PDB file of C-alpha atoms in Angstrom:
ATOM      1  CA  UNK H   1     -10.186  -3.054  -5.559  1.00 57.00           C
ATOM      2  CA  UNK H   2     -11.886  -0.842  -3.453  1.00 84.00           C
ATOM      3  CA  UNK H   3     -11.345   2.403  -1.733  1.00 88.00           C
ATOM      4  CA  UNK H   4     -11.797   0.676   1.396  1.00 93.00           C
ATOM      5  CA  UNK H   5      -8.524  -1.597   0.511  1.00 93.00           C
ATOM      6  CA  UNK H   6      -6.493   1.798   0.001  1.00 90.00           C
ATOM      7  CA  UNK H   7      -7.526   3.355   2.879  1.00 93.00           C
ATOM      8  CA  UNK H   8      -6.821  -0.007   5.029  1.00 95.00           C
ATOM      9  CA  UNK H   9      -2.951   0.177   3.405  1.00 92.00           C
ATOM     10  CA  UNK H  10      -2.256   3.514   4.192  1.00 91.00           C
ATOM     11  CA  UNK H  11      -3.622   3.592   7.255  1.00 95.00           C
ATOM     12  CA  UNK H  12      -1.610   0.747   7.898  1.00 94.00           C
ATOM     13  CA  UNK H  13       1.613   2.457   6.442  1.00 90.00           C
ATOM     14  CA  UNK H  14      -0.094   5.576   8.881  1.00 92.00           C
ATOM     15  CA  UNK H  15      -2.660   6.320  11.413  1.00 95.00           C
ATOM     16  CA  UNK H  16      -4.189   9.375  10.559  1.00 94.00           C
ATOM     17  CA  UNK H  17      -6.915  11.806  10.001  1.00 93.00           C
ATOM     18  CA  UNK H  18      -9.494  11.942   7.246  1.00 91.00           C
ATOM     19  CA  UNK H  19      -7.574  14.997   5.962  1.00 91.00           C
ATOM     20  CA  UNK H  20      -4.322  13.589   6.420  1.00 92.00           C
ATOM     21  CA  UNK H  21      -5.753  10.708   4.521  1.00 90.00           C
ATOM     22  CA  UNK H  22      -6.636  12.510   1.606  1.00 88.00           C
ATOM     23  CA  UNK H  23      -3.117  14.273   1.365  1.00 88.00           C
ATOM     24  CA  UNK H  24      -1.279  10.706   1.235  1.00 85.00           C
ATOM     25  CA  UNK H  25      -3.906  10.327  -1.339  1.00 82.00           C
ATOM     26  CA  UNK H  26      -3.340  13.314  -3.735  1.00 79.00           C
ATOM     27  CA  UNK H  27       0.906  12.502  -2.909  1.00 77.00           C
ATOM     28  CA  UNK H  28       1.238   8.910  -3.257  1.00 77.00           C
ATOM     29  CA  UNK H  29      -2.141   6.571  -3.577  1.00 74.00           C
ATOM     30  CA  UNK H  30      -3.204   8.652  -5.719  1.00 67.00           C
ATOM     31  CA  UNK H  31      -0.499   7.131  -7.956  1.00 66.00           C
ATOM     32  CA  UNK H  32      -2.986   3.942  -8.827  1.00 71.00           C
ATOM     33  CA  UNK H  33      -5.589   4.747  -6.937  1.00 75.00           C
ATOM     34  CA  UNK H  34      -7.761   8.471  -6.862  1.00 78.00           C
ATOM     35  CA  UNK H  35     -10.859   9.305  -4.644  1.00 83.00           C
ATOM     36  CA  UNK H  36     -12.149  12.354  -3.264  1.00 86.00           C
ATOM     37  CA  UNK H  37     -12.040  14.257  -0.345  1.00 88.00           C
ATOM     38  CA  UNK H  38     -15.980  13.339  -0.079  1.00 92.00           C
ATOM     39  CA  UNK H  39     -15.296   9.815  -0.967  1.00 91.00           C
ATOM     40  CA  UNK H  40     -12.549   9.150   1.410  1.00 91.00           C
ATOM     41  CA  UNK H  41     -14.455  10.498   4.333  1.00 93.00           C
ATOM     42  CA  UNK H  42     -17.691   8.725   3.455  1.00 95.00           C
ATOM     43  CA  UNK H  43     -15.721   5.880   3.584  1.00 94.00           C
ATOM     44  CA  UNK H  44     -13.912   6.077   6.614  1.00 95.00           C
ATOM     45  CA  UNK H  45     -17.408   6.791   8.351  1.00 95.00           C
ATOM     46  CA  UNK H  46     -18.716   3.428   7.361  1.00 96.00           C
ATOM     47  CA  UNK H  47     -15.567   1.318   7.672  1.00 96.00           C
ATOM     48  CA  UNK H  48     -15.597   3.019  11.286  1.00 96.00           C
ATOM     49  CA  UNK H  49     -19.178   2.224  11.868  1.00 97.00           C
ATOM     50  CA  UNK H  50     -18.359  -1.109  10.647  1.00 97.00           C
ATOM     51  CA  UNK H  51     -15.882  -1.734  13.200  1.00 97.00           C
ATOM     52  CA  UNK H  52     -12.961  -1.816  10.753  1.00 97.00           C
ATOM     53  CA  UNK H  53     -11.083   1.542  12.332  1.00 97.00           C
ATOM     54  CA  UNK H  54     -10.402   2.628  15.795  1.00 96.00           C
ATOM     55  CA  UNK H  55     -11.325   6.201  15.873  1.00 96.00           C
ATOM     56  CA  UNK H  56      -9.330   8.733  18.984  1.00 94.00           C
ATOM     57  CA  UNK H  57     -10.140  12.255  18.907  1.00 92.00           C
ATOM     58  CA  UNK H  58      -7.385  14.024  19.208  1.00 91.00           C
ATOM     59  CA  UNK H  59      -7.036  17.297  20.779  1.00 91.00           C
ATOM     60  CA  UNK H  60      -5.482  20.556  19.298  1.00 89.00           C
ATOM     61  CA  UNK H  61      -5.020  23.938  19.932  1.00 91.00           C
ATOM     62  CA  UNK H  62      -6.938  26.806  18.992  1.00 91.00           C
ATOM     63  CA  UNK H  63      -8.361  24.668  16.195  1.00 90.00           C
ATOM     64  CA  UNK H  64     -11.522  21.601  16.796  1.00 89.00           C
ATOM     65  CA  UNK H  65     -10.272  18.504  18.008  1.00 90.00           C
ATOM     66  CA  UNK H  66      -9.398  15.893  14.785  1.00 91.00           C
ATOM     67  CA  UNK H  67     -10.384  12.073  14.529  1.00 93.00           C
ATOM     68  CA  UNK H  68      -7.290   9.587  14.019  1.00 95.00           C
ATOM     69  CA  UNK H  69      -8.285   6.374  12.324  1.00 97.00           C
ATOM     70  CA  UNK H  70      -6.143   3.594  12.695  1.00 96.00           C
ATOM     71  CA  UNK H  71      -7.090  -0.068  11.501  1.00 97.00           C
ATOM     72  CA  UNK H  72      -8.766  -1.998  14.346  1.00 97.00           C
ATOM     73  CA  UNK H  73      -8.321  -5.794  13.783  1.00 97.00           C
ATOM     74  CA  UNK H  74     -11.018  -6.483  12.015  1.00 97.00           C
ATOM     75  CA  UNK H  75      -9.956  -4.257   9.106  1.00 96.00           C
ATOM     76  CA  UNK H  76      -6.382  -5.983   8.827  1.00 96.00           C
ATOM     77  CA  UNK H  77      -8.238  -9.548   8.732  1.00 97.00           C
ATOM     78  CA  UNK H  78     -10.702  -7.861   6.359  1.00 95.00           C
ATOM     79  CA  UNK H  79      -7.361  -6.757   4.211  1.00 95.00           C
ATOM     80  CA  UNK H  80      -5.716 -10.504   4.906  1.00 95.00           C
ATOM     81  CA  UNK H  81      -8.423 -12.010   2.967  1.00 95.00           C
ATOM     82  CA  UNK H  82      -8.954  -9.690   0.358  1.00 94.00           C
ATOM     83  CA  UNK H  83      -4.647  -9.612  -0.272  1.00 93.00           C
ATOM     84  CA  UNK H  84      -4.989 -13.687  -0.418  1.00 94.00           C
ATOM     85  CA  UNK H  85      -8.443 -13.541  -3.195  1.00 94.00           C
ATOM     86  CA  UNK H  86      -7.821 -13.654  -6.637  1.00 91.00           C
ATOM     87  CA  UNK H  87      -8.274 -10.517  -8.894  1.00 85.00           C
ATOM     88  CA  UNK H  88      -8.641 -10.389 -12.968  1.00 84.00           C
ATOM     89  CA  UNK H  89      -6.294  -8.298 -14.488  1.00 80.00           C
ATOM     90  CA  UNK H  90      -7.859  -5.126 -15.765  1.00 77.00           C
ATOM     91  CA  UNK H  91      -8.760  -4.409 -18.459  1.00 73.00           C
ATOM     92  CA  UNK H  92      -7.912  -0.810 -20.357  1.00 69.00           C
ATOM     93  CA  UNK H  93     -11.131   1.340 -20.828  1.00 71.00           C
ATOM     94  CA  UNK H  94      -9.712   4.295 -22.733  1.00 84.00           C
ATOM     95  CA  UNK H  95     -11.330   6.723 -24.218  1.00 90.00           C
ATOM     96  CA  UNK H  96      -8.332   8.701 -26.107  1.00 92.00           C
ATOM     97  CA  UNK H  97      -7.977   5.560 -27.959  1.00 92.00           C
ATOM     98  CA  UNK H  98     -11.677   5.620 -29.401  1.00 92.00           C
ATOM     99  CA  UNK H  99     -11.050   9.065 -30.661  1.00 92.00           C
ATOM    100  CA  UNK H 100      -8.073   8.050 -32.100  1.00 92.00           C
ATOM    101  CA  UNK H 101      -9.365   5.521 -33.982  1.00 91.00           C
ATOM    102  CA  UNK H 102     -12.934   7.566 -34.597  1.00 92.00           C
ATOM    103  CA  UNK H 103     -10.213   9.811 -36.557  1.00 90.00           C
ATOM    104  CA  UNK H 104      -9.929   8.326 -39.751  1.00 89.00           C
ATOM    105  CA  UNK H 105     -13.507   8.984 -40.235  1.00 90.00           C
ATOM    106  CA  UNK H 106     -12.981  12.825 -39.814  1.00 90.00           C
ATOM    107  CA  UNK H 107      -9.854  15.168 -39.589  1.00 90.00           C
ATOM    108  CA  UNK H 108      -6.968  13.279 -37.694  1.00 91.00           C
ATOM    109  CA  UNK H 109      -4.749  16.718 -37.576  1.00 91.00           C
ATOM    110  CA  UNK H 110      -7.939  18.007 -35.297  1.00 91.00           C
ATOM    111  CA  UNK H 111      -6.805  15.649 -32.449  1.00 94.00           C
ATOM    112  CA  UNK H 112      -3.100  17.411 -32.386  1.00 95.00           C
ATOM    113  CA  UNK H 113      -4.061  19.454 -29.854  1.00 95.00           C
ATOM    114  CA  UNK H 114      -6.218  17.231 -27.219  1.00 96.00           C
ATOM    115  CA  UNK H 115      -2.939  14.915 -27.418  1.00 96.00           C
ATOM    116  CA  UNK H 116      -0.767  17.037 -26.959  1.00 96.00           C
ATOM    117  CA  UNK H 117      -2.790  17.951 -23.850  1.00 97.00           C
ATOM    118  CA  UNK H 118      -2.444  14.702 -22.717  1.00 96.00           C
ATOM    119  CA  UNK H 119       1.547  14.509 -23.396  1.00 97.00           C
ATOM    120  CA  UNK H 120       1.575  17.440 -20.871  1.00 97.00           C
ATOM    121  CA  UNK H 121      -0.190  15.928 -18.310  1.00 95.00           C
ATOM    122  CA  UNK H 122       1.466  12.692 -18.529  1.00 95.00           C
ATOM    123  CA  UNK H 123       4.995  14.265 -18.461  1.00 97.00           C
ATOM    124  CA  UNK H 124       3.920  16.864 -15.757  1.00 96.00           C
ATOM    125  CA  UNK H 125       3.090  13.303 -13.860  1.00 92.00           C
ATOM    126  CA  UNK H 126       6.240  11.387 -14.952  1.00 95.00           C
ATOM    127  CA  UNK H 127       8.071  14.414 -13.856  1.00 96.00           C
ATOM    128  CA  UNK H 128       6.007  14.478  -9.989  1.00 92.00           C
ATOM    129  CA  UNK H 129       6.557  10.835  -9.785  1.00 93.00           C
ATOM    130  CA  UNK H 130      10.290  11.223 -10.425  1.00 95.00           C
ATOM    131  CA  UNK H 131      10.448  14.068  -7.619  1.00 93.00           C
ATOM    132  CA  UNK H 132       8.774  11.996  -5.425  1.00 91.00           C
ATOM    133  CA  UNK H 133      11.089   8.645  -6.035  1.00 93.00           C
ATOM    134  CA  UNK H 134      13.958  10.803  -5.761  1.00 95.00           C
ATOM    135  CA  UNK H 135      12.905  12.597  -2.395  1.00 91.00           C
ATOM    136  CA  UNK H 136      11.913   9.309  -1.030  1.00 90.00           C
ATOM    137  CA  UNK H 137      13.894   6.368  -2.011  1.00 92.00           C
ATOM    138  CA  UNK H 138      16.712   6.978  -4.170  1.00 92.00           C
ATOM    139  CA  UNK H 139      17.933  10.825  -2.985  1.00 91.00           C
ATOM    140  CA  UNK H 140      20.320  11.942  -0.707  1.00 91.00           C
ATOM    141  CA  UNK H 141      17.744  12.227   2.337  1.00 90.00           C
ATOM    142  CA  UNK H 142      16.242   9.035   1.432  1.00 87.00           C
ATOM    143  CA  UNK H 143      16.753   5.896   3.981  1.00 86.00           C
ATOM    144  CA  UNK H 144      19.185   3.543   3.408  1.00 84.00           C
ATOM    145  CA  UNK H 145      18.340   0.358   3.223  1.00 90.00           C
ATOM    146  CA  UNK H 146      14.766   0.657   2.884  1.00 89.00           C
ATOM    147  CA  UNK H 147      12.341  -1.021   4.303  1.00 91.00           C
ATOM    148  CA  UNK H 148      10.023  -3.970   3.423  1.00 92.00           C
ATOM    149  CA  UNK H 149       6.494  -1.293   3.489  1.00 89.00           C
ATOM    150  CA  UNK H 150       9.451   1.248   1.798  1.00 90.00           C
ATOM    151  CA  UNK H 151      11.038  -1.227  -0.721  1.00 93.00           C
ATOM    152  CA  UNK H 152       6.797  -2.326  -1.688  1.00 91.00           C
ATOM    153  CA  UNK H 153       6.359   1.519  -2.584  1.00 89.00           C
ATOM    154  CA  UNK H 154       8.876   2.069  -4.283  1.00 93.00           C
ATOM    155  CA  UNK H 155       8.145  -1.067  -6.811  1.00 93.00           C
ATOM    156  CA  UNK H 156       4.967   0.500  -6.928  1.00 90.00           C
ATOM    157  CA  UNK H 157       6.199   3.684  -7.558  1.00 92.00           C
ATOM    158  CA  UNK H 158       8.716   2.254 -10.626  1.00 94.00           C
ATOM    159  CA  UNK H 159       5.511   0.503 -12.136  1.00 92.00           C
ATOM    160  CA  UNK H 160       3.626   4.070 -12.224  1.00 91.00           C
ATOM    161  CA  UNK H 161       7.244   5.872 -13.687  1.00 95.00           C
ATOM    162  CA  UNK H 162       7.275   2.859 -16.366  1.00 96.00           C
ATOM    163  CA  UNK H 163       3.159   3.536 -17.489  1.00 93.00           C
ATOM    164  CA  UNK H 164       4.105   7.123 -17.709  1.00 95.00           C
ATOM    165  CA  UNK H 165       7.173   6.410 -19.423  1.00 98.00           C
ATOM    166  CA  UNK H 166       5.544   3.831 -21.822  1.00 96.00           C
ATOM    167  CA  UNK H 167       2.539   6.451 -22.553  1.00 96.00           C
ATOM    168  CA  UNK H 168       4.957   9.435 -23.209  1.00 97.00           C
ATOM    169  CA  UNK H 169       6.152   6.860 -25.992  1.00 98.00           C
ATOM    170  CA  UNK H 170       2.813   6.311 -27.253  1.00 96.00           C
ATOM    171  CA  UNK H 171       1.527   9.659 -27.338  1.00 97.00           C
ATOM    172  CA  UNK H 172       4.798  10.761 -29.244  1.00 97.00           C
ATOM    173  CA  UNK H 173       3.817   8.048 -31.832  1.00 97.00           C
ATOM    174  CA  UNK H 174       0.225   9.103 -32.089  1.00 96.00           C
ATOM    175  CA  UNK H 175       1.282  12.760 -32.649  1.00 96.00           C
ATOM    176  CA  UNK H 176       3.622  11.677 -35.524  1.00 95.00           C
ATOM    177  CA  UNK H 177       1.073   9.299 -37.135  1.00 95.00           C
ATOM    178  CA  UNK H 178      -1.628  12.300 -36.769  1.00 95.00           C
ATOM    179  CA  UNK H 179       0.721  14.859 -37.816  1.00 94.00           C
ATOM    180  CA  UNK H 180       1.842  12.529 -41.184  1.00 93.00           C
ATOM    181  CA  UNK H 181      -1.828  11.970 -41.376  1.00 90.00           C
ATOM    182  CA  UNK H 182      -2.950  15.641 -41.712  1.00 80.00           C
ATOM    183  CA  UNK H 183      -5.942  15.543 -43.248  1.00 50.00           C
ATOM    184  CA  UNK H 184      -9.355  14.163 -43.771  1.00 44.00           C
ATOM    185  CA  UNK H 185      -9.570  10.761 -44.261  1.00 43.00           C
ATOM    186  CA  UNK H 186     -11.955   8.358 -46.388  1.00 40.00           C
ATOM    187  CA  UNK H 187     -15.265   7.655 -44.159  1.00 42.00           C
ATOM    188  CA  UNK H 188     -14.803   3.663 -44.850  1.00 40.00           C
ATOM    189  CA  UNK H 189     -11.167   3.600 -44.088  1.00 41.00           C
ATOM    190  CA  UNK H 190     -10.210   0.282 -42.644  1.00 40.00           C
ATOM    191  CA  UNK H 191     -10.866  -0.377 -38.739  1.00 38.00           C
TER     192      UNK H 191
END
């Protein structure tokens, strides 16, 4: 996928501007999908030269007018097509796992700490994505019934709970196995 897909989606979800953009990205994209501030508004000023966004500046005061991009028709046939191609599933490039396994050739207890970092970070994230499904679809401000676009992110939104879910239970196993582990192990243990 590209960043140009995103974008196309949540402008679709949302007209907005390049900074608005970027804030749907860090809140929900972001989820499966990160990119810059940079990024994002590199992009927009090619898929705009590219006549995939309308662009209306839109005036405000006491502040420089701001640019709303919205997806000009173009962009949704250019989004049609790409929805309707094939894609491979991905494949996992991660580099926690190398170390992990680059650990039996050195002191396995010496990677308690950089997992542990990562258990934080995924449970910080497990704990954002819960806030944000229960604020948005399953709360007591949340609409009722949702919507197709609302019912579509919130699937989304359960797959990205269930990964963080899923590697909370993997990182707890990897502690224990490191912690059991402890020590230096034989440089031609078995891969």
């Amino acid at each position: 996928m590209a960043l140009d897909h995103a974008i196309l989606v949540s402008l679709l979800e949302q007209p907005g501007s390049g900074y608005e953009l970027a804030r749907r990205f860090e809140r929900s994209i972001g989820h499966f999908w990160t990119a810059t501030h940079q990024q994002i508004y590199r992009v927009l000023k090619r898929m705009e030269a590219d006549g995939l966004l309308a662009v209306r500046d839109v005036p405000q005061q006491g502040r420089p007018d701001k640019k709303e991009y919205s997806v000009a028709a173009p962009g949704r046939a250019a989004l049609a097509a790409w929805l309707h191609e094939p894609i491979e599933p991905e494949s996992m490039r991660h580099d926690l796992a190398v170390k992990i396994r680059g650990a039996a050739f050195d002191d396995p207890a010496a990677l308690i700490g950089e997992v542990e970092r990562h258990h934080r970070a995924h449970s910080d994230r497990l704990a954002r994505y819960l806030a944000g499904e229960h604020r948005d679809f399953t709360g007591p401000d949340a609409p009722a019934p949702l919507d197709a676009g609302q019912e579509l992110q919130h699937v989304v939104l359960r797959g990205g709970i269930a990964y963080e879910r899923m590697t909370l239970a993997w990182l707890d196993d990897v502690l224990a196995t490191l912690r059991r582990l402890g020590g230096p192990s034989s440089p031609d243990a078995p891969a």
